[in-house]
Coordinates of C-alpha atoms and ligand atoms in Angstrom, one line a residue:
X176 CA -3.2 22.1 -32.0
X177 CA -5.5 19.4 -33.2
X178 CA -9.1 20.1 -33.3
X179 CA -11.8 18.0 -34.0
X180 CA -15.6 17.4 -33.0
X181 CA -17.6 15.4 -31.2
X182 CA -20.0 12.9 -33.1
X183 CA -21.3 10.4 -30.3
X184 CA -21.0 10.2 -26.9
X185 CA -22.0 7.7 -23.9
X186 CA -21.4 7.9 -21.4
X187 CA -17.4 8.9 -19.9
X188 CA -16.7 7.9 -24.0
X189 CA -17.0 10.3 -26.1
X190 CA -16.2 10.0 -30.1
X191 CA -14.8 12.6 -32.1
X192 CA -13.7 13.1 -35.7
X193 CA -11.4 15.3 -37.9
X194 CA -8.7 15.0 -35.7
X195 CA -6.0 13.7 -37.8
X196 CA -2.7 13.3 -36.0
X197 CA -3.8 12.2 -32.6
X198 CA -2.7 9.0 -31.3
X199 CA -4.0 7.0 -28.5
X200 CA -2.9 8.2 -25.2
X201 CA -3.4 11.3 -25.9
X202 CA -4.6 14.2 -24.0
X203 CA -7.5 15.9 -25.1
X204 CA -10.1 19.2 -24.3
X205 CA -13.7 18.0 -24.8
X206 CA -16.5 19.9 -25.6
X207 CA -17.1 24.5 -24.3
X208 CA -15.9 23.4 -21.3
X209 CA -13.0 21.5 -22.1
X210 CA -13.5 18.5 -20.1
X211 CA -10.2 16.4 -19.5
X212 CA -9.8 13.4 -21.5
X213 CA -7.2 11.0 -23.0
X214 CA -7.8 8.7 -26.8
X215 CA -8.0 5.2 -25.7
X216 CA -9.0 4.3 -29.2
X217 CA -8.0 5.4 -32.8
X218 CA -10.5 4.2 -35.9
X219 CA -9.9 5.4 -39.2
X220 CA -11.3 8.5 -38.6
X221 CA -13.4 8.4 -35.4
X222 CA -11.5 8.6 -32.0
X223 CA -12.8 7.3 -28.7
X224 CA -11.8 9.2 -25.7
X225 CA -12.9 8.0 -21.9
X226 CA -13.6 11.5 -20.7
X227 CA -12.2 12.2 -16.5
X228 CA -15.2 14.3 -15.8
X229 CA -19.1 13.9 -16.0
X230 CA -20.2 14.3 -19.7
X231 CA -23.9 15.3 -19.0
X232 CA -24.5 18.0 -21.3
X233 CA -22.4 17.9 -23.7
X234 CA -23.2 18.3 -27.6
X235 CA -22.1 16.9 -30.9
X236 CA -20.4 19.0 -32.4
X237 CA -18.7 20.3 -29.8
X238 CA -15.1 21.1 -30.6
X239 CA -12.3 18.7 -29.2
X240 CA -8.7 19.9 -28.6
X241 CA -5.2 18.0 -28.6
X242 CA -1.9 18.7 -29.0
X243 CA -0.5 15.6 -29.1
X244 CA 0.8 14.7 -26.0
X245 CA -0.4 12.3 -23.4
X246 CA -1.6 12.7 -19.9
X247 CA 1.6 13.6 -18.1
X248 CA 2.4 13.9 -13.9
X249 CA 4.2 16.8 -12.6
X250 CA 6.7 15.8 -10.5
X251 CA 8.7 18.2 -7.9
X252 CA 8.8 19.3 -4.6
X253 CA 5.4 19.8 -3.0
X254 CA 3.7 16.3 -3.5
X255 CA 3.9 15.4 0.1
X256 CA 1.0 16.3 2.4
X257 CA -1.1 17.0 -1.6
X258 CA -4.9 15.0 -2.4
X259 CA -5.2 14.8 -5.8
X260 CA -7.7 13.3 -7.6
X261 CA -6.9 10.3 -10.5
X262 CA -5.8 12.9 -13.0
X263 CA -3.7 15.0 -10.5
X264 CA -5.7 18.0 -9.7
X265 CA -5.5 19.2 -5.9
X266 CA -8.3 18.3 -4.4
X267 CA -9.0 21.0 -2.0
X268 CA -12.4 21.1 -1.0
X269 CA -13.7 18.0 0.1
X270 CA -17.4 17.7 -0.6
X271 CA -18.8 13.7 -0.6
X272 CA -22.1 14.7 -0.5
X273 CA -22.3 16.3 -3.3
X274 CA -19.8 14.6 -5.7
X275 CA -18.4 17.6 -6.6
X276 CA -15.1 17.8 -5.3
X277 CA -14.1 19.8 -8.7
X278 CA -15.8 22.3 -10.9
X279 CA -16.0 20.7 -14.6
X280 CA -13.0 21.7 -16.9
X281 CA -11.3 23.2 -14.0
X282 CA -7.0 22.2 -14.2
X283 CA -5.5 23.3 -10.8
X284 CA -1.9 23.3 -11.5
X285 CA -0.5 20.4 -9.3
X286 CA 2.7 21.4 -7.7
X287 CA 2.1 25.2 -6.7
X288 CA 3.9 27.8 -9.1
X289 CA 4.6 30.1 -6.8
X290 CA 6.2 28.9 -3.6
X291 CA 9.9 29.2 -3.3
X292 CA 12.0 26.0 -2.7
X293 CA 15.5 26.2 -1.5
X294 CA 18.0 24.6 -3.6
X295 CA 21.1 23.1 -2.5
X296 CA 23.3 22.0 -5.0
X297 CA 25.4 18.6 -5.2
X298 CA 27.3 19.0 -8.1
X299 CA 29.8 21.9 -9.6
X300 CA 29.8 23.8 -12.5
X301 CA 32.2 21.3 -15.5
X302 CA 31.0 18.4 -14.3
X303 CA 29.1 15.9 -16.6
X304 CA 25.5 15.0 -15.7
X305 CA 22.8 12.3 -17.1
X306 CA 19.5 11.0 -17.0
X307 CA 19.0 9.8 -13.2
X308 CA 21.8 12.1 -11.5
X309 CA 20.9 13.7 -8.8
X310 CA 22.1 17.3 -8.9
X311 CA 20.9 19.1 -5.5
X312 CA 18.2 18.7 -3.0
X313 CA 15.3 20.5 -1.3
X314 CA 14.3 20.0 2.1
X315 CA 10.6 19.6 1.0
X316 CA 9.0 18.1 4.8
X317 CA 11.4 18.2 7.6
X318 CA 12.4 14.1 7.2
X319 CA 12.4 13.8 3.0
X320 CA 15.4 15.7 1.2
X321 CA 13.4 15.7 -1.9
X322 CA 16.5 15.3 -4.9
X323 CA 16.5 17.0 -7.9
X324 CA 17.4 14.5 -10.7
X325 CA 18.4 15.0 -14.3
X326 CA 15.4 14.3 -16.8
X327 CA 15.6 12.1 -19.5
X328 CA 16.6 13.3 -22.6
X329 CA 18.5 16.0 -21.0
X330 CA 22.8 15.4 -20.2
X331 CA 25.7 17.2 -20.8
X332 CA 28.2 19.5 -18.5
X333 CA 27.2 21.7 -16.2
X334 CA 28.1 25.4 -17.1
X335 CA 25.1 27.1 -14.4
X336 CA 23.9 25.6 -10.9
X337 CA 23.8 27.7 -8.1
X338 CA 22.1 27.4 -4.6
X339 CA 19.3 29.8 -3.8
X340 CA 15.4 29.7 -3.4
X341 CA 13.9 29.0 -6.9
X342 CA 10.2 28.1 -7.8
X343 CA 9.5 24.4 -9.6
X344 CA 9.5 26.5 -13.0
X345 CA 12.6 28.5 -13.1
X346 CA 15.5 26.7 -14.0
X347 CA 18.1 25.2 -11.5
X348 CA 21.1 24.3 -13.2
X349 CA 21.7 24.9 -16.9
X350 CA 24.0 22.5 -19.4
X351 CA 26.5 22.9 -22.0
X352 CA 24.0 21.8 -24.3
X353 CA 21.8 24.8 -23.7
X354 CA 19.5 22.2 -22.1
X355 CA 17.9 23.9 -18.5
X356 CA 17.2 21.9 -15.6
X357 CA 13.5 22.3 -13.5
X358 CA 12.8 21.0 -10.4
X359 CA 9.4 20.5 -11.9
X360 CA 9.4 17.2 -14.5
X361 CA 6.5 15.7 -16.1
X362 CA 6.3 12.0 -16.9
X363 CA 3.7 9.8 -18.7
X364 CA 2.2 8.3 -16.3
X365 CA 1.1 4.7 -18.2
X366 CA 4.9 4.4 -19.5
X367 CA 6.9 2.7 -15.9
X368 CA 9.8 5.3 -14.9
X369 CA 13.1 3.7 -16.2
X370 CA 15.5 1.9 -13.4
X371 CA 19.2 0.7 -14.4
X372 CA 18.4 -2.5 -12.8
X373 CA 16.0 -4.7 -10.3
X374 CA 17.6 -6.7 -7.3
X375 CA 16.2 -9.1 -5.2
X376 CA 15.0 -7.5 -1.6
X377 CA 15.8 -9.4 1.6
X378 CA 14.4 -6.3 3.9
X379 CA 10.6 -6.5 5.3
X380 CA 8.2 -4.0 4.7
X381 CA 7.7 -3.5 8.9
X382 CA 3.9 -2.9 8.9
X383 CA 3.9 -3.3 12.6
X384 CA 1.1 -5.5 12.5
X385 CA 1.7 -9.0 13.7
X386 CA -0.1 -11.0 11.1
X387 CA 1.8 -10.0 8.5
X388 CA 5.1 -8.8 10.1
X389 CA 5.4 -12.3 11.9
X390 CA 3.3 -14.9 9.3
X391 CA 3.0 -13.1 5.8
X392 CA 5.7 -10.6 5.6
X393 CA 5.7 -8.5 2.5
X394 CA 9.4 -7.1 1.6
X395 CA 10.5 -3.5 0.5
X396 CA 10.3 -3.2 -2.8
X397 CA 7.2 -6.4 -2.9
X398 CA 3.8 -6.4 -3.6
X399 CA 0.9 -7.8 -1.9
X400 CA -2.8 -8.4 -2.7
X401 CA -5.8 -7.9 0.2
X402 CA -9.1 -9.6 -1.1
X403 CA -11.8 -9.6 0.8
X404 CA -15.5 -9.3 1.1
X405 CA -17.2 -6.0 2.1
X406 CA -17.1 -5.0 5.8
X407 CA -14.1 -7.3 6.5
X408 CA -11.6 -4.7 6.9
X409 CA -9.9 -4.1 3.9
X410 CA -10.1 0.0 4.1
X411 CA -8.8 -0.6 8.3
X412 CA -5.9 -2.9 7.0
X413 CA -4.5 -0.1 3.8
X414 CA -4.8 2.2 6.4
X415 CA -3.0 0.8 8.8
X416 CA -0.5 0.0 6.9
X417 CA -0.6 3.3 5.3
X418 CA -0.2 4.9 8.6
X419 CA 2.5 2.3 10.4
X420 CA 4.4 0.5 8.0
X421 CA 8.6 1.8 7.7
X422 CA 8.0 3.2 4.0
X423 CA 9.7 6.9 3.7
X424 CA 7.1 7.7 1.4
X425 CA 3.6 6.4 1.4
X426 CA 1.2 7.0 -1.6
X427 CA -2.5 5.6 -0.9
X428 CA -5.0 5.9 -3.7
X429 CA -9.0 5.6 -2.7
X430 CA -9.8 3.9 -5.8
X431 CA -13.9 3.9 -5.9
X432 CA -14.9 3.1 -2.5
X433 CA -17.0 4.6 -0.7
X434 CA -16.7 8.4 -0.4
X435 CA -16.7 8.2 3.4
X436 CA -14.0 6.2 3.6
X437 CA -11.6 8.3 2.0
X438 CA -13.3 11.6 4.4
X439 CA -12.3 9.1 7.2
X440 CA -8.4 9.2 6.1
X441 CA -8.7 12.9 4.9
X442 CA -9.7 14.4 8.1
X443 CA -7.3 11.6 10.3
X444 CA -4.4 11.3 8.3
X445 CA -3.7 15.3 8.9
X446 CA -3.4 14.6 12.9
X447 CA -1.5 11.2 12.8
X448 CA 2.1 11.3 13.5
X449 CA 4.9 9.8 12.0
X450 CA 5.3 7.2 14.8
X451 CA 9.4 7.1 13.7
X452 CA 10.2 11.0 13.1
X453 CA 7.4 12.3 15.3
X454 CA 6.0 14.8 12.6
X455 CA 2.9 15.0 10.7
X456 CA 2.2 12.0 8.9
X457 CA 0.7 13.9 6.1
X458 CA 4.8 14.9 5.7
X459 CA 5.6 11.5 3.6
X460 CA 1.9 11.0 2.5
X461 CA 0.3 11.8 -0.9
X462 CA -3.6 10.7 -1.4
X463 CA -5.4 10.7 -4.6
X464 CA -8.9 10.0 -4.2
X465 CA -11.4 9.1 -6.8
X466 CA -13.9 8.0 -4.4
X467 CA -17.3 6.2 -6.4
X468 CA -19.3 9.2 -6.8
X469 CA -16.7 11.1 -9.4
X470 CA -16.2 10.1 -13.0
X471 CA -14.9 6.4 -13.6
X472 CA -12.4 7.2 -16.5
X473 CA -9.8 9.2 -14.0
X474 CA -10.9 6.5 -11.7
X475 CA -9.2 4.1 -13.9
X476 CA -5.9 6.5 -14.4
X477 CA -5.4 7.3 -10.7
X478 CA -3.5 3.8 -10.6
X479 CA -1.4 5.0 -12.7
X480 CA -1.4 8.6 -11.1
X481 CA -0.3 7.3 -8.1
X482 CA 2.2 4.4 -8.9
X483 CA 3.9 6.9 -11.1
X484 CA 4.6 9.7 -8.4
X485 CA 5.8 6.7 -6.2
X486 CA 8.6 5.5 -8.6
X487 CA 9.3 9.1 -8.8
X488 CA 10.7 8.9 -5.0
X489 CA 12.0 5.7 -5.3
X490 CA 14.3 7.3 -8.0
X491 CA 15.4 9.7 -5.1
X492 CA 16.6 6.4 -3.5
X493 CA 13.5 6.1 -1.2
X494 CA 11.4 3.1 -0.2
X495 CA 8.1 4.0 -1.3
X496 CA 4.5 2.4 -0.4
X497 CA 1.3 2.5 -2.4
X498 CA -1.8 1.6 -1.4
X499 CA -4.5 0.8 -3.6
X500 CA -8.3 0.4 -2.3
X501 CA -9.7 -0.9 -4.3
X502 CA -8.3 -2.6 -7.3
X503 CA -11.3 -4.2 -7.9
X504 CA -13.2 -1.0 -8.6
X505 CA -10.3 -0.2 -11.2
X506 CA -11.1 -3.0 -12.7
X507 CA -14.9 -2.0 -13.1
X508 CA -13.5 1.0 -14.4
X509 CA -11.7 -0.6 -16.6
X510 CA -15.2 -2.9 -17.8
X511 CA -17.0 -0.2 -17.8
X512 CA -15.0 1.5 -20.3
X513 CA -14.4 -1.6 -22.2
X514 CA -17.9 -2.0 -22.8
X515 CA -18.7 1.5 -23.8
X516 CA -16.2 0.8 -27.1
X517 CA -18.1 -2.3 -27.6
X518 CA -14.8 -4.2 -27.5
X519 CA -15.2 -8.1 -26.9
X520 CA -15.9 -9.0 -23.7
X521 CA -13.8 -11.4 -22.0
X522 CA -14.7 -13.5 -18.5
X523 CA -17.2 -12.0 -16.2
X524 CA -17.6 -9.0 -19.0
X525 CA -13.9 -8.0 -17.9
X526 CA -11.4 -7.0 -21.0
X527 CA -9.6 -9.5 -22.3
X528 CA -6.9 -7.5 -21.5
X529 CA -7.1 -7.3 -18.0
X530 CA -4.8 -9.8 -16.9
X531 CA -1.9 -8.1 -18.5
X532 CA -3.1 -4.4 -16.9
X533 CA -3.3 -6.0 -13.8
X534 CA 0.2 -8.0 -14.2
X535 CA 1.8 -4.2 -15.7
X536 CA 0.7 -2.4 -13.0
X537 CA 2.2 -5.1 -10.4
X538 CA 5.0 -5.2 -12.5
X539 CA 6.1 -1.7 -11.2
X540 CA 6.5 -2.3 -7.4
X541 CA 10.0 -3.5 -7.0
X542 CA 13.4 -3.0 -5.5
X543 CA 15.8 -1.3 -8.2
X544 CA 19.2 0.3 -8.7
X545 CA 18.2 3.7 -9.7
X546 CA 19.7 5.4 -12.8
X547 CA 22.4 7.6 -12.0
X548 CA 25.9 7.5 -11.3
X549 CA 25.5 6.8 -7.3
X550 CA 23.8 3.9 -7.9
X551 CA 21.3 4.4 -4.9
X552 CA 18.8 2.1 -4.0
X553 CA 15.2 2.5 -3.8
X554 CA 12.1 0.6 -3.6
X555 CA 8.3 0.6 -4.5
X556 CA 6.3 -2.0 -2.4
X557 CA 2.6 -2.4 -3.8
X558 CA -0.3 -3.5 -1.7
X559 CA -3.7 -4.0 -3.3
X560 CA -7.4 -4.2 -1.8
X561 CA -9.2 -6.6 -3.6
X562 CA -12.9 -6.9 -3.4
X563 CA -14.8 -9.5 -5.1
X564 CA -18.6 -9.8 -5.2
X565 CA -19.7 -11.7 -2.4
X566 CA -16.5 -12.4 -1.8
X567 CA -15.6 -15.0 -4.0
X568 CA -12.1 -15.4 -4.5
X569 CA -12.5 -17.6 -8.1
X570 CA -13.7 -14.0 -9.7
X571 CA -11.0 -12.6 -12.2
X572 CA -9.1 -9.5 -10.4
X573 CA -8.8 -11.7 -7.7
X574 CA -7.5 -15.0 -9.8
X575 CA -5.4 -12.3 -11.8
X576 CA -4.0 -10.5 -8.9
X577 CA -3.2 -13.7 -7.1
X578 CA -0.9 -14.6 -10.0
X579 CA 1.3 -11.8 -9.6
X580 CA 1.4 -10.6 -5.7
X581 CA 3.9 -12.0 -3.7
X582 CA 1.8 -12.2 -0.4
X583 CA -2.0 -12.9 -0.3
X584 CA -3.7 -11.8 2.4
X585 CA -6.9 -13.7 2.3
X586 CA -9.5 -12.2 4.7
X587 CA -12.3 -14.1 5.9
X588 CA -16.0 -13.0 6.3
X589 CA -16.6 -15.7 9.4
X590 CA -13.6 -14.2 10.9
X591 CA -14.9 -10.9 10.8
X592 CA -18.1 -11.8 11.8
X593 CA -16.8 -13.1 15.5
X594 CA -14.7 -9.6 15.1
X595 CA -11.8 -11.3 15.1
X596 CA -9.4 -8.4 13.6
X597 CA -7.5 -8.6 11.6
X598 CA -9.5 -10.9 9.9
X599 CA -6.9 -12.7 7.9
X600 CA -7.2 -15.9 7.5
X601 CA -3.8 -17.6 8.9
X602 CA -4.8 -21.0 7.0
X603 CA -5.3 -19.6 3.3
X604 CA -3.0 -16.5 3.7
X605 CA 0.7 -16.9 2.4
X606 CA 3.8 -15.1 1.8
X607 CA 6.8 -16.3 -1.1
X608 CA 9.0 -13.4 0.4
X609 CA 9.4 -16.1 3.6
X610 CA 13.0 -17.2 2.2
X611 CA 14.0 -14.1 0.5
X612 CA 13.4 -12.6 4.2
X613 CA 15.0 -15.1 6.7
X614 CA 18.5 -13.6 7.3
X615 CA 16.9 -10.1 8.0
X616 CA 14.8 -11.7 11.1
X617 CA 17.6 -14.1 12.2
X618 CA 20.0 -11.3 12.4
X619 CA 18.2 -8.3 13.0
X620 CA 15.5 -9.3 15.4
X621 CA 16.2 -12.8 17.1
X622 CA 18.3 -16.3 15.5
X623 CA 15.0 -18.0 16.5
X624 CA 12.4 -15.6 14.9
X625 CA 11.3 -17.7 12.0
X626 CA 11.4 -20.9 14.3
X627 CA 9.1 -19.8 16.7
X628 CA 7.0 -18.0 13.7
X629 CA 7.0 -21.7 12.0
X630 CA 6.3 -23.2 16.0
X631 CA 3.1 -21.0 16.0
X632 CA 1.8 -22.1 12.8
X633 CA 2.4 -25.1 13.2
X634 CA -0.1 -25.0 16.4
X635 CA -2.8 -23.6 14.4
X636 CA -2.7 -26.3 11.5
X637 CA -2.6 -28.8 13.8
X638 CA -5.5 -26.8 15.9
X639 CA -7.7 -26.7 12.5
X640 CA -7.6 -30.9 12.0
X641 CA -8.2 -31.3 16.1
X642 CA -11.2 -28.5 15.9
X643 CA -12.5 -31.9 13.2
X644 CA -12.0 -33.9 15.5
X645 CA -13.6 -32.5 18.0
X646 CA -16.8 -32.2 16.3
X647 CA -17.1 -35.3 15.4
X648 CA -16.3 -36.8 18.8
X649 CA -16.3 -33.8 21.1
X650 CA -13.2 -31.8 23.0
X651 CA -13.4 -35.0 25.9
X652 CA -12.3 -37.2 24.1
X653 CA -9.1 -35.7 23.3
X654 CA -5.8 -36.4 25.2
X655 CA -4.3 -33.8 27.5
X656 CA -1.7 -33.1 25.0
X657 CA -4.4 -32.2 22.4
X658 CA -6.6 -30.1 24.6
X659 CA -3.6 -28.1 25.7
X660 CA -2.5 -27.6 21.9
X661 CA -6.6 -26.0 21.6
X662 CA -5.9 -23.7 24.8
X663 CA -2.7 -22.5 23.3
X664 CA -4.0 -22.5 19.6
X665 CA -6.8 -19.9 21.3
X666 CA -4.3 -17.9 22.9
X667 CA -2.0 -17.7 19.4
X668 CA -5.5 -16.5 17.8
X669 CA -6.7 -14.6 20.6
X670 CA -3.6 -12.9 22.4
X671 CA -1.1 -12.9 19.7
X672 CA -2.9 -12.5 16.1
X673 CA -5.8 -10.3 17.1
X674 CA -5.2 -6.7 17.1
X675 CA -7.0 -4.3 17.7
X676 CA -6.4 -1.2 14.8
X677 CA -7.9 1.8 17.3
X678 CA -6.4 0.7 20.4
X679 CA -4.2 3.2 21.4
X680 CA -0.9 0.6 22.2
X681 CA -2.1 -2.5 20.2
X682 CA -3.0 -0.4 16.6
X683 CA 1.6 -0.8 16.2
X684 CA 3.5 -3.4 17.9
X685 CA 7.2 -2.8 17.4
X686 CA 9.1 -6.1 16.2
X687 CA 11.0 -6.5 18.9
X688 CA 7.9 -7.2 20.9
X689 CA 6.1 -9.4 18.3
X690 CA 9.6 -11.5 18.6
X691 CA 8.8 -11.2 22.4
X692 CA 5.4 -12.3 22.4
X693 CA 5.9 -14.9 20.9
X694 CA 8.6 -16.2 23.4
X695 CA 6.3 -15.5 25.9
X696 CA 3.6 -18.0 24.4
X697 CA 6.4 -20.5 23.7
X698 CA 7.7 -20.8 27.2
X699 CA 4.0 -20.8 29.1
X700 CA 3.4 -23.6 26.6
X701 CA 6.3 -25.8 26.9
X702 CA 5.9 -25.6 31.3
X703 CA 2.3 -26.4 30.7
X704 CA 3.1 -29.2 28.7
X705 CA 6.3 -30.4 31.1
X706 CA 3.5 -30.2 34.1
X707 CA 0.6 -32.8 31.9
X708 CA 0.8 -36.0 34.0
X709 CA 1.8 -33.7 37.5
X710 CA -1.3 -32.0 37.9
X711 CA -4.9 -32.0 36.8
X712 CA -5.7 -30.4 33.6
X713 CA -7.9 -28.3 35.1
X714 CA -5.1 -26.8 37.3
X715 CA -3.3 -26.0 34.3
X716 CA -5.9 -24.2 32.9
X717 CA -6.5 -21.9 36.1
X718 CA -2.2 -20.9 36.0
X719 CA -1.4 -16.7 36.0
X720 CA 0.0 -17.4 32.5
X721 CA -3.3 -17.6 30.2
X722 CA -4.9 -13.9 31.5
X723 CA -1.1 -12.7 31.7
X724 CA -0.8 -13.0 28.0
X725 CA -4.1 -12.1 27.1
X726 CA -3.2 -8.6 28.2
X727 CA 0.8 -8.2 26.8
X728 CA -0.2 -6.6 23.7
X729 CA -1.0 -3.6 25.7
X730 CA 2.0 -3.6 27.2
X731 CA 3.1 0.5 26.4
X732 CA 5.5 -0.6 23.5
X733 CA 8.2 2.2 25.4
X734 CA 8.5 -0.5 28.0
X735 CA 9.0 -3.6 25.3
X736 CA 12.6 -4.3 27.3
X737 CA 11.5 -3.7 30.9
X738 CA 8.8 -5.5 30.8
X739 CA 9.1 -8.9 28.7
X740 CA 12.5 -10.2 29.9
X741 CA 10.9 -11.2 33.4
X742 CA 7.7 -11.9 31.8
X743 CA 9.0 -14.3 29.7
X744 CA 11.6 -15.9 32.5
X745 CA 8.1 -16.0 35.2
X746 CA 6.0 -17.9 32.3
X747 CA 8.7 -20.4 31.9
X748 CA 9.2 -23.8 33.4
X749 CA 12.0 -22.8 36.1
X750 CA 10.1 -21.0 38.4
X751 CA 6.5 -21.8 37.7
X752 CA 6.2 -25.5 37.7
X753 CA 8.0 -25.4 41.9
X754 CA 5.4 -23.3 42.5
X755 CA 2.6 -25.2 41.5
X756 CA 3.6 -28.6 42.0
X757 CA 4.8 -27.8 45.5
Ligands
LIG49 N1 -7.8 -4.4 12.7 C1 -9.2 -4.1 12.7 N2 -9.4 -3.7 14.5 C2 -10.8 -3.5 14.8 N3 -11.6 -3.5 14.2 C3 -11.3 -3.7 12.8 C4 -9.9 -4.0 11.6 N4 -10.5 -4.3 10.7 C5 -11.5 -4.3 10.2 N5 -12.1 -3.8 11.7 C6 -13.7 -3.8 11.8 O1 -14.5 -3.8 10.7 C7 -15.5 -3.0 10.0 C8 -15.5 -2.9 8.9 O2 -14.0 -2.7 8.1 P1 -13.8 -1.8 6.9 O3 -12.0 -1.9 6.5 O4 -14.0 -1.0 6.5 O5 -14.1 -3.0 5.6 P2 -14.0 -3.0 4.2 O6 -13.4 -2.6 3.4 O7 -13.1 -4.7 3.8 O8 -15.5 -2.9 3.6 C9 -14.3 -1.7 10.4 O9 -15.6 -0.5 10.5 C10 -14.5 -2.1 11.8 O10 -15.2 -1.8 12.8
LIG50 MG1 -13.5 -0.5 2.0

């Protein structure tokens, strides 16, 4: 045990002296209360500590203790369904008004100590195992088998392994080296968990949100950022993804946002059902809450705690999606701590290492071949909300995130103001994954999926050009084909891209329905084009198809196959033209 004394206190940063042998990133206990902190700077005899709890009341001269180890996340069965703070203390009582989430200096065990899990071995006595090998599993929730992995630094032949009920601290296997394997493992959160190999991903994370799945998809293992000003829909978007995306596991980090936003998640999620398994959504979810009223240093850490848990499930061979709302608040925590350290500030007061920290975080996303002899694959998809002050995307956090993320979902204040939700700007947003995903969409959904996506996007781009002309010379001066394009573009925007996150049916749109909706719009467009010149444009505007298209998103999802093929036939040229011209 290394013991020193507090020499100075500056908000969340505390200095101490007399701690010989202490290293950067070591975990310390500060003061009489034993507040949790982490060493962030060692300068001669003096160290700087970022303290994860409120520091008021601390005094110079109080003791600081450390056993010379970094902050370690506890990994093992029982993570799913848990709600943690940034340093993985279980938050059982949420009292966002007082900010008293947890008594200071408290240390709840991240994993339940007394609970017994039924362990089923998958290897036998005599078999050699090494880091990353699966030796068995426990059924953590009805849908998730929690694989028990050989930890780092452990290798040998199994001499003892037996099916049975164990707590996370009882050994489930023993090796000829004398090493024991427990279900509980520890991992330093700032170090990425090792993998065999990163691979390129050709599978999308299906979100059930048309603007993402069709226009700007992200791969399983990819990364996306959602920047937007206050009130533009970052949190609603992140929560929709947490609810509906087809990841096996979801890690949701509420990072520095208002407490009430997190309360919504906390009260709503336990009642929600996973659309794929019918199980409670919390059975596949880990929540990490470090809201704005909680200590700033733990907010900085919450991101790493979250991604470590995500990597841990990836290592079992699962597809994990991580949402962080908001990475800007994380960056602000970084800035505050850097300021307290009196480091040389970079752009807008952020520390010069902001860019590398952001990059390191997003680089922990990826699709991988896991360590272990069975070559299983897993992925971590990272979706980070960014809240640039005043919605100005040229600021450092947005810019540095943009450089590294593969998809950019830009929220637009004007769209939000006109209540077009999700307020994703379709002209400025992009996905770099489209090439990698083309084959998947063509194979799994429809050969013309990508072609139709392209046509819709072109309609919207053309609309943008035409709108400029209309502003100058008025709509009446447009040709009929251009008028029709504007009207179809409105349908694309209002009846396809708009999606109400709070509507029973519309909140989640299956991919096949998205495909049919595109077909319906394009079929009707073609019908109308065929009628141009044959009947007055006003008559085209009176066709029932416009109204029908505006309702199709509310067709119950389980009626997709029974409704759409007939509907599309009705909208397409043959029938419609005959009726009208006759
Ligand atoms: N997809 C959506 N469907 C319906 N309403 C939405 C949607 N996205 C955002 N909104 C509306 O916008 C409001 C603000 O969104 P929110 O996600 O809290 O913004 P931010 O996190 O960017 O500050 C929400 O309370 C909701 O009324
Ligand atoms: Mg928000």
